[in-house]
Amino acid sequence: MMEGTRDSVEPAGSGAQPVATGPVPPGGVGRAARAAQRRALAGRYALLPLRLFLGVTYSYAGLDKLADSHYLAGAGDPQSFYAQTLAAKPHSPVGWALAPALHEPTFFGLLIAFGELAVGLGTLFGLWGRLAALGGALLSLTLFLTVSFNITPYYLGNDLPYLMAWTAVLLTGTPYLSVDGYLTGRAERDRRRGLDEDAVRRRIVLDGSIAAVALGGAGLLVGSLTATFVRRKPKATTAATASTAGTAAPSTPKPVAGGGSAPSVAVADVPVGGSATVTDPGSGDAVYIVQPKAGQYCGFSSICTHAGCGVNPPKNGKLSCPCHGSVFDAATGAVLNGPATKPLPKYTVTKDGDRLGLGPLQS
Ligand code: FES
């Protein structure tokens, strides 16, 4: 304690009394009061950056899914909602609950995309903020239990931190710089001018509902326009247009010698450095048939060995996982970058005339 100062001035509502232990210089109380005001203001808006981040991120995530031609492509496209859900099922503690999503992947895929958009907009505008945060928390929990559950160490997965962030917004609500804040302030003014409590509550619910319908309608419109006009074009699917990074369409199984049928693709659909996608009839997993060097063919499971996400098709000699950044060698399947530690399962590929057939799993 220095001579000529106060020990402290506690913020309002703390319950502690300021203790004067020496003479107060002119203007000292004013400075302390202003500092206390600044602290109170910072505390009031402490969660605003988090709220804006979550609102923008979830709005963007919803629109990004709607703009992605792979998202609703279905079985055979390893980047689709269906393939990612199928890949997550065996590793998830709630895998049994994913059956409806695999049965109606388009409905559930759209539900998640529009759900993220609704949660993001509600959080950004602070409209029914606690409900939006609850929706965000449930989405994060679902993704944690399906996509991220087996990630080790746990802090490399991003769904658990999102769940914690949503919990903070759920606890505080969105009382400032928000529609909720405006409605609450107006309700206070209504009470002061003598409106009875039922009428005050009716006004809050009615105007909140009108705002929710307007915001929901705007979100539906923007999402639908994005899905219709902004959707990114799929990559080349034919030999004539395939590039070195291209991926041909999933094949239909062709009859093979011996009576059974095995997935196969035309040789011309697998350019050097590119791939074609087939489905392993045993596991249902998508498999990339690749040609890393001219005349050298092999197959790799598209399921990342880290936590089961679908890896992207080969590009520049590598297969990258979008979930946590693992990178695999497109010639051997070996891990080039973690967190994955095991190589991608490799398949034999046989060449018969102008077709490439998927053989047995090697490793
Ligand atoms: S699932 Fe984690 S890096 Fe692929």
Coordinates of C-alpha atoms and ligand atoms in Angstrom, one line a residue:
M1 CA 0.0 0.0 0.0
M2 CA 1.5 3.3 -1.1
E3 CA 1.1 6.5 0.8
G4 CA -1.6 8.8 -0.5
T5 CA -3.7 6.1 -2.3
R6 CA -6.7 3.8 -1.6
D7 CA -6.3 0.1 -1.4
S8 CA -9.1 -0.5 -3.9
V9 CA -12.5 0.5 -5.1
E10 CA -14.7 -2.7 -5.5
P11 CA -17.0 -3.0 -8.4
A12 CA -20.7 -2.3 -7.7
G13 CA -22.5 -5.4 -6.4
S14 CA -19.4 -7.1 -5.1
G15 CA -20.6 -6.8 -1.5
A16 CA -17.2 -5.5 -0.3
Q17 CA -16.7 -2.0 1.1
P18 CA -13.9 0.1 -0.1
V19 CA -11.4 0.7 2.6
A20 CA -9.7 4.1 2.9
T21 CA -6.3 3.8 4.4
G22 CA -4.8 7.2 3.6
P23 CA -5.4 10.6 2.2
V24 CA -7.1 10.6 -1.2
P25 CA -5.6 12.8 -3.9
P26 CA -7.8 15.2 -5.8
G27 CA -9.6 13.2 -8.6
G28 CA -8.6 9.8 -7.1
V29 CA -12.2 8.6 -6.5
G30 CA -13.1 9.7 -10.0
R31 CA -10.3 7.7 -11.6
A32 CA -11.1 4.7 -9.5
A33 CA -14.8 4.9 -10.4
R34 CA -14.0 5.2 -14.1
A35 CA -11.8 2.2 -13.8
A36 CA -14.5 0.3 -12.1
Q37 CA -16.9 1.3 -14.9
R38 CA -14.5 0.1 -17.5
R39 CA -14.2 -3.2 -15.8
A40 CA -17.9 -3.6 -15.5
L41 CA -18.3 -2.7 -19.2
A42 CA -15.6 -5.3 -20.2
G43 CA -17.4 -7.9 -18.1
R44 CA -20.7 -7.1 -19.7
Y45 CA -19.4 -7.5 -23.3
A46 CA -16.9 -10.3 -22.4
L47 CA -18.7 -12.9 -24.4
L48 CA -19.5 -10.7 -27.4
P49 CA -16.5 -11.8 -29.5
L50 CA -17.3 -15.4 -28.8
R51 CA -20.9 -14.9 -29.8
L52 CA -19.9 -13.2 -33.0
F53 CA -17.4 -15.9 -33.8
L54 CA -19.9 -18.7 -33.2
G55 CA -22.7 -16.9 -35.1
V56 CA -20.5 -16.2 -38.2
T57 CA -18.9 -19.7 -38.1
Y58 CA -22.2 -21.6 -37.9
S59 CA -23.8 -19.4 -40.6
Y60 CA -20.8 -20.0 -42.8
A61 CA -20.7 -23.8 -42.1
G62 CA -24.4 -24.1 -43.0
L63 CA -24.0 -22.2 -46.3
D64 CA -20.8 -24.0 -47.1
K65 CA -22.5 -27.4 -46.9
L66 CA -25.4 -26.1 -49.1
A67 CA -22.9 -24.8 -51.6
D68 CA -20.9 -28.1 -51.7
S69 CA -21.9 -30.5 -54.5
H70 CA -20.3 -33.4 -52.7
Y71 CA -22.3 -32.9 -49.5
L72 CA -25.6 -34.6 -50.7
A73 CA -24.0 -36.8 -53.4
G74 CA -24.7 -40.0 -51.5
A75 CA -22.9 -43.4 -51.4
G76 CA -19.8 -43.6 -53.4
D77 CA -18.7 -40.0 -52.8
P78 CA -16.3 -40.2 -49.8
Q79 CA -16.9 -36.5 -49.1
S80 CA -20.7 -36.8 -48.9
F81 CA -22.7 -36.6 -45.7
Y82 CA -23.8 -40.3 -46.3
A83 CA -20.2 -41.6 -46.6
Q84 CA -18.9 -39.6 -43.7
T85 CA -21.8 -40.8 -41.5
L86 CA -21.2 -44.4 -42.7
A87 CA -17.5 -44.1 -41.9
A88 CA -18.2 -42.7 -38.4
K89 CA -20.8 -45.3 -37.5
P90 CA -18.5 -48.2 -36.4
H91 CA -16.3 -45.9 -34.2
S92 CA -19.1 -43.9 -32.6
P93 CA -20.6 -44.7 -29.1
V94 CA -24.0 -43.7 -30.6
G95 CA -23.5 -45.5 -33.9
W96 CA -26.8 -47.3 -33.4
A97 CA -28.5 -44.0 -33.5
L98 CA -27.2 -43.1 -37.0
A99 CA -29.4 -45.6 -38.9
P100 CA -32.1 -43.0 -39.6
A101 CA -29.5 -40.6 -41.0
L102 CA -28.2 -43.3 -43.3
H103 CA -31.7 -44.2 -44.4
E104 CA -32.7 -40.6 -45.2
P105 CA -29.3 -38.9 -45.8
T106 CA -30.7 -36.0 -47.9
F107 CA -33.2 -35.1 -45.2
F108 CA -30.7 -35.3 -42.3
G109 CA -28.0 -33.6 -44.4
L110 CA -30.3 -30.6 -45.1
L111 CA -31.5 -30.6 -41.5
I112 CA -27.9 -30.2 -40.3
A113 CA -27.0 -27.5 -42.9
F114 CA -30.2 -25.4 -42.2
G115 CA -29.9 -26.1 -38.5
E116 CA -26.4 -24.6 -38.5
L117 CA -27.6 -21.6 -40.4
A118 CA -30.5 -21.1 -38.1
V119 CA -28.3 -21.4 -35.0
G120 CA -25.7 -19.0 -36.5
L121 CA -28.2 -16.3 -37.5
G122 CA -30.0 -16.6 -34.1
T123 CA -26.7 -16.1 -32.3
L124 CA -25.5 -13.3 -34.5
F125 CA -28.7 -11.3 -34.1
G126 CA -29.2 -12.3 -30.5
L127 CA -32.7 -13.6 -31.1
W128 CA -33.8 -16.3 -28.7
G129 CA -30.1 -16.5 -28.0
R130 CA -30.4 -19.3 -25.4
L131 CA -32.4 -21.5 -27.7
A132 CA -29.9 -20.9 -30.5
A133 CA -27.0 -21.7 -28.2
L134 CA -28.9 -24.9 -27.1
G135 CA -29.1 -25.9 -30.8
G136 CA -25.4 -25.1 -31.3
A137 CA -24.5 -27.2 -28.2
L138 CA -26.6 -30.2 -29.5
L139 CA -25.1 -30.0 -32.9
S140 CA -21.6 -29.9 -31.4
L141 CA -22.4 -32.8 -29.1
T142 CA -23.7 -34.8 -32.0
L143 CA -20.5 -34.2 -34.0
F144 CA -18.4 -34.9 -31.0
L145 CA -20.1 -38.3 -30.4
T146 CA -19.9 -39.2 -34.1
V147 CA -16.9 -37.6 -35.9
S148 CA -14.5 -36.6 -33.1
F149 CA -15.1 -39.2 -30.3
N150 CA -12.0 -41.3 -31.1
I151 CA -9.6 -38.5 -31.7
T152 CA -6.6 -38.7 -29.4
P153 CA -5.5 -36.7 -27.6
Y154 CA -9.0 -35.3 -27.2
Y155 CA -8.0 -31.6 -27.6
L156 CA -7.2 -32.2 -31.3
G157 CA -10.9 -32.5 -32.1
N158 CA -12.7 -29.3 -32.5
D159 CA -16.2 -30.3 -31.6
L160 CA -15.6 -30.5 -27.8
P161 CA -14.3 -26.9 -27.6
Y162 CA -17.3 -25.8 -29.6
L163 CA -19.6 -27.6 -27.2
M164 CA -17.9 -25.7 -24.3
A165 CA -18.2 -22.4 -26.1
W166 CA -21.9 -22.9 -26.8
T167 CA -22.4 -23.8 -23.1
A168 CA -21.0 -20.4 -22.1
V169 CA -23.5 -18.6 -24.4
L170 CA -26.3 -20.9 -23.2
L171 CA -25.6 -19.8 -19.6
T172 CA -25.4 -16.1 -20.3
G173 CA -27.9 -15.7 -23.2
T174 CA -27.6 -12.8 -25.5
P175 CA -28.7 -9.8 -23.5
Y176 CA -26.6 -7.1 -25.1
L177 CA -26.5 -5.7 -28.7
S178 CA -29.3 -8.1 -29.6
V179 CA -33.0 -8.5 -30.4
D180 CA -33.4 -10.2 -27.0
G181 CA -31.8 -7.1 -25.3
Y182 CA -34.1 -4.8 -27.2
L183 CA -37.2 -6.7 -26.2
T184 CA -36.1 -6.9 -22.5
G185 CA -35.5 -3.2 -22.4
R186 CA -38.8 -2.4 -23.9
A187 CA -40.5 -4.8 -21.5
E188 CA -38.9 -2.8 -18.6
R189 CA -40.3 0.5 -20.0
D190 CA -43.7 -1.1 -20.4
R191 CA -43.7 -2.2 -16.8
R192 CA -42.7 1.3 -15.7
R193 CA -45.6 2.8 -17.5
G194 CA -48.0 0.4 -15.7
L195 CA -48.7 -2.3 -18.3
D196 CA -49.7 -5.5 -16.5
E197 CA -47.3 -8.4 -16.5
D198 CA -49.4 -10.6 -18.8
A199 CA -49.5 -8.0 -21.5
V200 CA -45.8 -7.4 -21.2
R201 CA -45.1 -11.1 -21.7
R202 CA -47.5 -11.3 -24.6
R203 CA -45.7 -8.5 -26.3
I204 CA -42.3 -10.2 -25.8
V205 CA -43.5 -13.5 -27.2
L206 CA -45.4 -12.1 -30.1
D207 CA -42.7 -9.7 -31.3
G208 CA -40.0 -12.3 -30.7
S209 CA -42.0 -14.8 -32.8
I210 CA -42.5 -12.3 -35.6
A211 CA -38.7 -11.6 -35.6
A212 CA -38.0 -15.3 -35.6
V213 CA -40.3 -16.0 -38.5
A214 CA -38.7 -13.1 -40.4
L215 CA -35.1 -14.2 -39.7
G216 CA -36.0 -17.9 -40.3
G217 CA -37.5 -16.9 -43.7
A218 CA -34.5 -14.9 -44.6
G219 CA -32.2 -17.9 -43.7
L220 CA -34.4 -20.3 -45.7
L221 CA -34.3 -18.0 -48.7
V222 CA -30.5 -17.4 -48.5
G223 CA -29.9 -21.1 -48.0
S224 CA -32.1 -22.1 -50.9
L225 CA -30.5 -19.6 -53.2
T226 CA -27.1 -20.8 -52.2
A227 CA -28.0 -24.4 -52.8
T228 CA -29.5 -23.5 -56.2
F229 CA -27.1 -20.9 -57.6
V230 CA -23.8 -21.1 -55.7
R231 CA -23.4 -24.8 -55.5
R232 CA -19.9 -25.7 -56.6
K233 CA -19.6 -27.8 -59.7
P234 CA -18.5 -31.4 -59.1
K235 CA -15.1 -32.3 -60.4
A236 CA -14.6 -34.0 -63.8
T237 CA -16.1 -37.5 -63.9
T238 CA -15.3 -38.7 -67.4
A239 CA -12.1 -39.7 -69.1
A240 CA -12.5 -36.8 -71.5
T241 CA -12.5 -34.2 -68.8
A242 CA -10.6 -35.9 -66.0
S243 CA -7.6 -33.9 -64.8
T244 CA -4.6 -35.1 -62.8
A245 CA -6.5 -34.2 -59.6
G246 CA -9.8 -35.5 -61.0
T247 CA -12.0 -38.2 -59.5
A248 CA -14.2 -40.3 -61.7
A249 CA -17.7 -41.2 -60.7
P250 CA -18.3 -44.3 -58.6
S251 CA -18.5 -47.4 -60.7
T252 CA -21.2 -49.9 -61.1
P253 CA -20.0 -53.4 -60.3
K254 CA -19.2 -55.4 -63.5
P255 CA -19.3 -59.1 -63.9
V256 CA -15.9 -60.8 -63.5
A257 CA -14.5 -64.1 -64.4
G258 CA -15.6 -66.7 -61.8
G259 CA -19.2 -65.6 -61.6
G260 CA -19.2 -62.9 -58.9
S261 CA -19.0 -59.2 -59.5
A262 CA -16.4 -56.8 -58.4
P263 CA -16.2 -53.1 -58.8
S264 CA -14.3 -51.9 -61.8
V265 CA -13.6 -48.7 -63.7
A266 CA -12.4 -47.9 -67.2
V267 CA -8.6 -47.5 -67.3
A268 CA -9.2 -44.1 -69.1
D269 CA -11.1 -42.9 -66.0
V270 CA -7.9 -43.0 -63.8
P271 CA -5.5 -40.4 -65.1
V272 CA -1.9 -40.3 -63.8
G273 CA -2.0 -38.6 -60.4
G274 CA -5.8 -38.8 -60.3
S275 CA -8.3 -41.4 -59.2
A276 CA -11.7 -43.0 -59.7
T277 CA -13.9 -44.1 -56.8
V278 CA -15.5 -47.5 -56.3
T279 CA -17.3 -49.1 -53.4
D280 CA -15.8 -52.0 -51.5
P281 CA -18.7 -54.5 -51.6
G282 CA -17.6 -56.0 -48.3
S283 CA -17.5 -52.9 -46.1
G284 CA -19.4 -50.4 -48.1
D285 CA -16.5 -48.0 -47.9
A286 CA -15.5 -45.8 -50.8
V287 CA -12.1 -46.8 -52.3
Y288 CA -9.9 -44.7 -54.5
I289 CA -8.3 -46.5 -57.5
V290 CA -5.2 -44.4 -58.2
Q291 CA -2.4 -44.2 -60.8
P292 CA 0.5 -42.6 -59.0
K293 CA 2.9 -43.3 -61.8
A294 CA 2.1 -44.2 -65.4
G295 CA 1.0 -47.8 -65.6
Q296 CA 1.1 -48.3 -61.8
Y297 CA -2.4 -48.9 -60.2
C298 CA -3.5 -49.5 -56.7
G299 CA -6.5 -48.8 -54.4
F300 CA -6.7 -47.0 -51.1
S301 CA -9.6 -46.9 -48.6
S302 CA -11.0 -43.4 -48.4
I303 CA -11.5 -43.8 -44.6
C304 CA -8.9 -41.9 -42.6
T305 CA -7.2 -44.1 -40.1
H306 CA -7.2 -41.3 -37.5
A307 CA -10.9 -41.0 -36.7
G308 CA -12.8 -42.2 -39.7
C309 CA -13.4 -39.1 -41.8
G310 CA -13.4 -39.4 -45.6
V311 CA -10.0 -38.3 -47.1
N312 CA -10.0 -36.1 -50.2
P313 CA -9.1 -37.6 -53.6
P314 CA -5.4 -37.5 -54.5
K315 CA -3.8 -34.2 -55.3
N316 CA -0.1 -33.6 -56.0
G317 CA 0.7 -37.1 -54.9
K318 CA -1.1 -36.8 -51.5
L319 CA -4.5 -37.7 -50.0
S320 CA -5.5 -35.2 -47.3
C321 CA -8.0 -35.6 -44.6
P322 CA -10.2 -32.5 -44.1
C323 CA -11.0 -33.2 -40.4
H324 CA -7.6 -32.8 -38.7
G325 CA -5.1 -32.5 -41.5
S326 CA -3.6 -36.0 -41.8
V327 CA -1.8 -36.5 -45.1
F328 CA -1.2 -39.8 -46.8
D329 CA 1.2 -40.7 -49.7
A330 CA -1.0 -41.4 -52.8
A331 CA 1.5 -44.1 -54.0
T332 CA 1.9 -46.1 -50.8
G333 CA -0.9 -44.9 -48.4
A334 CA 1.8 -44.1 -45.8
V335 CA 1.3 -41.3 -43.3
L336 CA 3.1 -38.2 -44.3
N337 CA 1.5 -35.9 -41.7
G338 CA -0.4 -36.9 -38.5
P339 CA -2.3 -37.0 -36.3
A340 CA -3.0 -40.3 -38.1
T341 CA -0.4 -42.9 -37.3
K342 CA -1.5 -45.9 -39.5
P343 CA -1.4 -46.0 -43.3
L344 CA -4.5 -46.1 -45.4
P345 CA -5.6 -49.7 -46.1
K346 CA -4.4 -50.7 -49.5
Y347 CA -6.2 -52.8 -52.2
T348 CA -4.8 -54.8 -55.1
V349 CA -6.0 -53.5 -58.4
T350 CA -6.0 -55.8 -61.5
K351 CA -5.9 -54.6 -65.1
D352 CA -8.0 -56.5 -67.6
G353 CA -8.1 -55.0 -71.0
D354 CA -9.4 -51.5 -70.7
R355 CA -10.8 -52.0 -67.2
L356 CA -9.3 -51.9 -63.7
G357 CA -10.9 -54.2 -61.1
L358 CA -10.8 -53.8 -57.3
G359 CA -8.9 -56.8 -55.8
P360 CA -8.6 -57.9 -52.2
L361 CA -7.4 -55.8 -49.3
Q362 CA -3.6 -56.1 -48.9
S363 CA -3.1 -54.4 -45.5
Ligands
FES1 S1 -10.1 -38.1 -39.1 FE1 -8.6 -36.9 -38.0 S2 -7.1 -36.5 -39.5 FE2 -8.5 -37.7 -40.5

